[in-house]
mmCIF file of C-alpha atoms in Angstrom:
data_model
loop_
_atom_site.group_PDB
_atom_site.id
_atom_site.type_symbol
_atom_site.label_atom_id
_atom_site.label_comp_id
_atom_site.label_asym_id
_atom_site.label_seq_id
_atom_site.Cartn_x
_atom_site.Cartn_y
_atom_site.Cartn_z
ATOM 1 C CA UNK C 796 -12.629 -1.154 -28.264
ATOM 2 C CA UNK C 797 -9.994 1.538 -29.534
ATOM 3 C CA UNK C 798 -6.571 0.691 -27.696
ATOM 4 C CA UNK C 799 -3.050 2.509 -28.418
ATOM 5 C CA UNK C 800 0.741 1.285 -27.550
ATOM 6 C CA UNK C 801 2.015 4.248 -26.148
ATOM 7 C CA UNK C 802 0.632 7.258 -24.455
ATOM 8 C CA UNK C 803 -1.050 10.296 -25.914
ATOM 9 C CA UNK C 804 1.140 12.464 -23.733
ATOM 10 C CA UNK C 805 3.537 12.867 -20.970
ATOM 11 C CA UNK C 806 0.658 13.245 -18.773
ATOM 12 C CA UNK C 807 -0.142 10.200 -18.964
ATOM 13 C CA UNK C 808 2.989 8.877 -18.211
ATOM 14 C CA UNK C 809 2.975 10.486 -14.994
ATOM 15 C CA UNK C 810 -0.295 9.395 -13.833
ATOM 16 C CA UNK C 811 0.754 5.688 -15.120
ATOM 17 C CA UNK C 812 4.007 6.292 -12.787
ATOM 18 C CA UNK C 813 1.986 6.830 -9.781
ATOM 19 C CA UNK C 814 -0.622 3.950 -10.466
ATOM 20 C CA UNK C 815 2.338 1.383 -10.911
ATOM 21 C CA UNK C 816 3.988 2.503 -8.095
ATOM 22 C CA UNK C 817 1.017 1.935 -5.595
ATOM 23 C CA UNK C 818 0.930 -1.656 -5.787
ATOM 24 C CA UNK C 819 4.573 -1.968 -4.491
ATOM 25 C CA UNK C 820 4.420 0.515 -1.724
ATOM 26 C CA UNK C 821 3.936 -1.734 0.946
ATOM 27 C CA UNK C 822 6.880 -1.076 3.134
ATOM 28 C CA UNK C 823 5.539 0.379 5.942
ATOM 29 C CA UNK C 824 3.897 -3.188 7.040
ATOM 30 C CA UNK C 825 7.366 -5.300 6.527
ATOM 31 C CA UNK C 826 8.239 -4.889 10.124
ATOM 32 C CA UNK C 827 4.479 -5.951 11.218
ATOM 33 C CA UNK C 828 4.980 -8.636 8.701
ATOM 34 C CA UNK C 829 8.181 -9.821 9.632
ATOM 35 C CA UNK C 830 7.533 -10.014 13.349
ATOM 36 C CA UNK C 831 4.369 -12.147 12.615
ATOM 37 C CA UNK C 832 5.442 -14.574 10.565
ATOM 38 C CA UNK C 833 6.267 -18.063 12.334
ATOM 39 C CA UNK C 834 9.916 -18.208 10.810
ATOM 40 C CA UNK C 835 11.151 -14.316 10.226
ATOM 41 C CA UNK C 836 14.694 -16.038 8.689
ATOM 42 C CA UNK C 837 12.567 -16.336 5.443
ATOM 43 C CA UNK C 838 11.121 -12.839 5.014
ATOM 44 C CA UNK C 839 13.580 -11.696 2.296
ATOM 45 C CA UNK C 840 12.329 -15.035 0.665
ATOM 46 C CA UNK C 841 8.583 -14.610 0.958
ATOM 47 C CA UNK C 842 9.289 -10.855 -0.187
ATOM 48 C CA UNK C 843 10.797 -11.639 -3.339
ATOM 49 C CA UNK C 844 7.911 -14.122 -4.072
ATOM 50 C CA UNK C 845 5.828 -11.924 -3.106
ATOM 51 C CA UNK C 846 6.595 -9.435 -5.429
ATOM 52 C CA UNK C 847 6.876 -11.236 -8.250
ATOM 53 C CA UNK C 848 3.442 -12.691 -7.917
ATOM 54 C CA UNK C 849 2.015 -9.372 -7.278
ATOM 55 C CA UNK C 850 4.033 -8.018 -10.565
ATOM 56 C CA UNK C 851 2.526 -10.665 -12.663
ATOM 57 C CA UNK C 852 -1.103 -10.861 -11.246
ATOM 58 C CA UNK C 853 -1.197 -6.591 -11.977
ATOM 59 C CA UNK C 854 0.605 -7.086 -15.346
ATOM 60 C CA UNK C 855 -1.368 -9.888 -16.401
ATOM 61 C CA UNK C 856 -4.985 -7.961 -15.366
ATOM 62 C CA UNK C 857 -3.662 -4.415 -16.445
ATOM 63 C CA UNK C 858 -3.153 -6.083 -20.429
ATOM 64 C CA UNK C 859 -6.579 -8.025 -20.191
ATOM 65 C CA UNK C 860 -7.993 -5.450 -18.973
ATOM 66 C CA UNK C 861 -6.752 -2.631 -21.444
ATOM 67 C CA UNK C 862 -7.129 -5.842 -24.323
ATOM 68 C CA UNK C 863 -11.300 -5.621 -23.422
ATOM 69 C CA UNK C 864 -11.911 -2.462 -22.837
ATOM 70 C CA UNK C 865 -9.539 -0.326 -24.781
ATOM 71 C CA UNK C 866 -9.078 3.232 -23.910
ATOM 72 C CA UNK C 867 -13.116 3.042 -22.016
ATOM 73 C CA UNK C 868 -11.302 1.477 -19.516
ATOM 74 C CA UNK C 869 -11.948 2.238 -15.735
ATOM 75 C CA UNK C 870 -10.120 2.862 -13.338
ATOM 76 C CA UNK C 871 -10.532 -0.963 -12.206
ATOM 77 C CA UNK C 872 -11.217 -3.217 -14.391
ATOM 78 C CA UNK C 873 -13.832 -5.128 -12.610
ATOM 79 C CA UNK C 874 -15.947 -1.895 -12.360
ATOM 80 C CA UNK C 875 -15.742 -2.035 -16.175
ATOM 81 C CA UNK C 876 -16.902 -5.589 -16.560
ATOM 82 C CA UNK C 877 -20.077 -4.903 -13.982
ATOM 83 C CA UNK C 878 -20.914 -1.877 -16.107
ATOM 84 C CA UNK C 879 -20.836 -3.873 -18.565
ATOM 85 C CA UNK C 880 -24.057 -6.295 -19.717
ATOM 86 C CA UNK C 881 -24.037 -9.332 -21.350
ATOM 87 C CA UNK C 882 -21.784 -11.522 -18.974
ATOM 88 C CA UNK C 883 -23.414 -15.134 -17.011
ATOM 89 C CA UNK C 884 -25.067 -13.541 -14.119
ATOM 90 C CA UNK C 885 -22.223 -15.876 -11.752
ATOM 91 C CA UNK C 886 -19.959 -13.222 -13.228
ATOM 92 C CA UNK C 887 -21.285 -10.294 -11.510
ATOM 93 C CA UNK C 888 -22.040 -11.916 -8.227
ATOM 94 C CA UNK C 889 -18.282 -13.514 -8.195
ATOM 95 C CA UNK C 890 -16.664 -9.976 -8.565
ATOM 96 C CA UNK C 891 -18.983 -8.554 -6.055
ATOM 97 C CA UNK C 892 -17.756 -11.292 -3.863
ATOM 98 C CA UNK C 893 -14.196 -11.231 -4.333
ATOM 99 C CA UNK C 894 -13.918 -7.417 -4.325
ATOM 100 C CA UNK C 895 -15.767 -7.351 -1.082
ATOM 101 C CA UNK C 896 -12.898 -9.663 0.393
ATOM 102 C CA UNK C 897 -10.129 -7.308 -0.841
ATOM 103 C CA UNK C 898 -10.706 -4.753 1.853
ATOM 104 C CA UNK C 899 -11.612 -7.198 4.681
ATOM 105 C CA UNK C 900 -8.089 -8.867 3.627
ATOM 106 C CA UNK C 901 -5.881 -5.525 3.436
ATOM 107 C CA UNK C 902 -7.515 -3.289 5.886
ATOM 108 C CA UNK C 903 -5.667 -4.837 8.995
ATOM 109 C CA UNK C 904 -2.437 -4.993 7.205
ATOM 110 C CA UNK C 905 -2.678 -1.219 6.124
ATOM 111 C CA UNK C 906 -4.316 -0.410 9.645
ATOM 112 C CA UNK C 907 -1.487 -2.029 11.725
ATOM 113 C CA UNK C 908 1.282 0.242 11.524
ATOM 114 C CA UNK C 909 -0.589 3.109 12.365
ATOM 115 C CA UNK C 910 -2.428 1.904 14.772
ATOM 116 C CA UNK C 911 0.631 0.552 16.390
ATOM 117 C CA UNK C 912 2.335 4.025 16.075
ATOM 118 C CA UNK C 913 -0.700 6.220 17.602
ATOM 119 C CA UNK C 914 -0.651 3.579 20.291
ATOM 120 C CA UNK C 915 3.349 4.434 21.023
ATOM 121 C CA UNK C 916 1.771 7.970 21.683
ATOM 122 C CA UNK C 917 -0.238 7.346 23.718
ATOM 123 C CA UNK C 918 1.816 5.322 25.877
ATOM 124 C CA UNK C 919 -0.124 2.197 25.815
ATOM 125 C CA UNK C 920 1.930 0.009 22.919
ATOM 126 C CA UNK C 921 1.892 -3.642 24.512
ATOM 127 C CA UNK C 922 5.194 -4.413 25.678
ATOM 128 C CA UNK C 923 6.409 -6.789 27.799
ATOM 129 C CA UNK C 924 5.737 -5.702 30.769
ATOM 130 C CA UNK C 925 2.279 -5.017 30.612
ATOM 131 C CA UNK C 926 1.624 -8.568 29.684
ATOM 132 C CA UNK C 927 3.127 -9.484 32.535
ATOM 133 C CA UNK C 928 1.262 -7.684 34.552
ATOM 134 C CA UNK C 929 -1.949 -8.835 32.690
ATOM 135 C CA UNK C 930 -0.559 -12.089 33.664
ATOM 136 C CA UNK C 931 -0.168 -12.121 37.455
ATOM 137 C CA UNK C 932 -3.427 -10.450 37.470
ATOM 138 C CA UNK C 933 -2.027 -7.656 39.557
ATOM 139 C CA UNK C 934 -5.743 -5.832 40.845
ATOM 140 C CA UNK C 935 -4.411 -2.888 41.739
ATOM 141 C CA UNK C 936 -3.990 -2.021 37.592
ATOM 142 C CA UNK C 937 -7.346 -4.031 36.704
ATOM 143 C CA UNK C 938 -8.919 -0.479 36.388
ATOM 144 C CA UNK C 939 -5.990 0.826 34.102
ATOM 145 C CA UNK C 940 -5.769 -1.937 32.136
ATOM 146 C CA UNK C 941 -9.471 -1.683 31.562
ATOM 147 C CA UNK C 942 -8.820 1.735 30.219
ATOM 148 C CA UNK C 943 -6.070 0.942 28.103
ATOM 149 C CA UNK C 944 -8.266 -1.788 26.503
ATOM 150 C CA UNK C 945 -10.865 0.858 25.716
ATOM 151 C CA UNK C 946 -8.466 3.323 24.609
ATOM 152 C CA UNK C 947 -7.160 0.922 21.790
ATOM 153 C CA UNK C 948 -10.892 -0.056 20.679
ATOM 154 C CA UNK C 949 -11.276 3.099 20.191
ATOM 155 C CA UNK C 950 -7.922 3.986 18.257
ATOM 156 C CA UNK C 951 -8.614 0.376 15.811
ATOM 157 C CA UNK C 952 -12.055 1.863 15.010
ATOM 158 C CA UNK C 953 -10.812 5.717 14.617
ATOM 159 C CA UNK C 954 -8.409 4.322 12.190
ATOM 160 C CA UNK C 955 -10.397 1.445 10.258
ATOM 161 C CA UNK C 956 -13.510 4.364 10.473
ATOM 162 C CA UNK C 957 -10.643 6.911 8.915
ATOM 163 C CA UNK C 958 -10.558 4.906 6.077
ATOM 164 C CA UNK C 959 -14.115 4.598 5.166
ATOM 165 C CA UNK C 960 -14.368 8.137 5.130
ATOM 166 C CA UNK C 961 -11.232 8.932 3.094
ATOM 167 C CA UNK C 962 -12.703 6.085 0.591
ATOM 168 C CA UNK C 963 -16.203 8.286 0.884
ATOM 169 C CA UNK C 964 -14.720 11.625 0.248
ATOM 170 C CA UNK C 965 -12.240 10.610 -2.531
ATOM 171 C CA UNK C 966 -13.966 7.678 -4.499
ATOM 172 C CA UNK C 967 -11.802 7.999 -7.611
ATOM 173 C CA UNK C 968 -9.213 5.203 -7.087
ATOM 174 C CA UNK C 969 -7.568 6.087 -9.846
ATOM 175 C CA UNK C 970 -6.314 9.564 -8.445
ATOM 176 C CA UNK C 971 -5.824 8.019 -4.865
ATOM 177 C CA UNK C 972 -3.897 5.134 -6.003
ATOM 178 C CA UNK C 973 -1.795 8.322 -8.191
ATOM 179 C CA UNK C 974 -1.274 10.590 -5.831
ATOM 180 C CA UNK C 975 -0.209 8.002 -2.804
ATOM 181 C CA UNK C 976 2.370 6.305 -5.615
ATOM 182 C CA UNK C 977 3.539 8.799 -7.110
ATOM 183 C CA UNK C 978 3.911 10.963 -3.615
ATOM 184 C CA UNK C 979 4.294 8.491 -0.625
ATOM 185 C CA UNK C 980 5.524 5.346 -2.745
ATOM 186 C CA UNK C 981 8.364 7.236 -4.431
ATOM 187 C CA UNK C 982 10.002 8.189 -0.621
ATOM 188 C CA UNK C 983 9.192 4.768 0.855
ATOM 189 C CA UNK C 984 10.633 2.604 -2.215
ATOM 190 C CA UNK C 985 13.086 4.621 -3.419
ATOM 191 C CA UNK C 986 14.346 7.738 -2.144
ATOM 192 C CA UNK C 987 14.497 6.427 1.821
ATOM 193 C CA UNK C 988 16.082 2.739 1.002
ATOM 194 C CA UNK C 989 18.241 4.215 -1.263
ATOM 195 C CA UNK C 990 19.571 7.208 1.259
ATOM 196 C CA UNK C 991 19.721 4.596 4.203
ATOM 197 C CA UNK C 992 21.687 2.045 2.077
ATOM 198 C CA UNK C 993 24.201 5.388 1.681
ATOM 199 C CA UNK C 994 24.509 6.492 4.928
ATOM 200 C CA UNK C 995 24.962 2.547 6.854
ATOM 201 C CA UNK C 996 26.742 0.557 4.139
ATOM 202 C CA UNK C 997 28.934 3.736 2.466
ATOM 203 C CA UNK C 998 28.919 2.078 -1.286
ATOM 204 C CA UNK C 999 31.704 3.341 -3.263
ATOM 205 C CA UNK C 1000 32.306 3.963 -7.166
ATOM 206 C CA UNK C 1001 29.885 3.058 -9.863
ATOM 207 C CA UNK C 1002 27.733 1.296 -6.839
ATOM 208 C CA UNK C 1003 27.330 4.687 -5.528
ATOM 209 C CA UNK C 1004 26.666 6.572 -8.347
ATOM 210 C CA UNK C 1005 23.771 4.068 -9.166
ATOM 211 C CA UNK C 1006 22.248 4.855 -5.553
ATOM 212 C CA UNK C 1007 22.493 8.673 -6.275
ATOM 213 C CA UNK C 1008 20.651 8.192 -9.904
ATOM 214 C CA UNK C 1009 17.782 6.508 -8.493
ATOM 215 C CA UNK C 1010 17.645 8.800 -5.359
ATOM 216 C CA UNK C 1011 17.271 11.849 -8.214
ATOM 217 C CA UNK C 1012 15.406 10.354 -10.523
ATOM 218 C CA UNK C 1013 13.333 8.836 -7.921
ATOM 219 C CA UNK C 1014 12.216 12.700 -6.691
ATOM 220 C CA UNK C 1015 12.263 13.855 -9.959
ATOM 221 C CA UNK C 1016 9.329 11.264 -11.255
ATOM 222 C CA UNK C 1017 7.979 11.657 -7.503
ATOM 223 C CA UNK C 1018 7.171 15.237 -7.836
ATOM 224 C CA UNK C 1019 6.591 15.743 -11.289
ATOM 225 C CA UNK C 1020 4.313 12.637 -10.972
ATOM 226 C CA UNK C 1021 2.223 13.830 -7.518
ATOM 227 C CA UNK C 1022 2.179 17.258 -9.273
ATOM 228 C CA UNK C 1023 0.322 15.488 -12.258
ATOM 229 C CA UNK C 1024 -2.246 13.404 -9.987
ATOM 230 C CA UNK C 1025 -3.033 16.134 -8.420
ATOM 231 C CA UNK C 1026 -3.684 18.760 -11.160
ATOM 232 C CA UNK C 1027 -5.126 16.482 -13.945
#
């Protein structure tokens, strides 16, 4: 299969920018992490693991990938080896497998956030409170809390339901993954951390200056990068 080093243009560059980026734009689900996990003191820990595992286990399937497939790569690689024939029939049916588990893995993590924040909307977030109430088994809110049960069914499966249709509508993950680095991935991992380190710690000199490059360069890539997903 015909591979090359570098890209054929700056357009592709762009769209590569985005793609990366995707992978590592899990921020919004740290706090949802954090407050699950049975010892919190070791979240910067697990982070840092996490990352580099999730750096090499891209890296590593991004070159074999590219390395099979060349340039007739698509946009995942394990659509590209069930296109292809001539692999153990085991092959097909493990991929099939394991790429069925991805969503039923990440779908609650991606789901929580929001539906924690449509829930604050609403006025029904659990808090401490309400669990107490739940607890004394106070009748006179029995019907309420009924309600407030049904309410939040409803939100998880408006949300979860969301994303089938988005994945429906837009099937190209290439473009998705693109647009939602490139655009959302940019603000969350660089521009915000990088503006909120500014404004609460105050770094000065050459420490500063570094926070500033990134911050422009950061929306620089960001937009040039959305604007590239979105037009090519």
């Amino acid at each position: 299969m015909p591979t090359n080093l570098y890209p054929k243009d700056f357009k592709d560059v762009l769209l590569a920018l985005g793609i990366i980026m995707g992978p590592f734009g899990g921020h919004a689900i740290f706090p949802n992490l954090k407050s699950d996990m049975r010892h919190p003191d070791k979240f910067e820990e697990t982070l840092r693991t996490t990352y580099a595992v999730t750096f090499l286990t891209d890296t590593t399937m991004a070159l074999v990938g590219f390395a099979m497939f060349g340039l007739l790569v698509k946009d995942e690689v394990t659509k590209s080896v069930l296109t292809t024939p001539g692999y153990p029939k085991f092959v097909y049916i493990l991929i099939c497998i394991m790429v069925s588990i991805v969503p039923l893995a990440k779908t609650p993590l991606n789901a929580g956030p929001i539906i924690n924040i449509i829930e604050f909307i609403f006025g029904i977030a659990s808090n401490s409170q309400s669990t107490a109430a739940e607890e004394d088994g106070d009748k006179s809110n029995d019907k309420k809390q009924i309600g407030v049960k049904i309410l939040k069914i409803i939100i998880k499966l408006f949300v979860n339901g969301m994303f089938v249709f988005v994945s429906i509508i837009y099937p190209k993950f290439d473009r998705i993954i693109g647009l939602s680095g490139a655009s959302l991935c940019s603000i969350i991992c660089i521009i915000l951390p990088c503006s909120f380190y500014l404004k609460l710690c105050k770094p000065k000199g050459n420490q500063r200056l570094k926070y500033y490059t990134a911050i422009i360069l950061g929306t620089f890539f960001g937009i040039t990068a959305t604007y590239a997903a979105i037009v090519f």
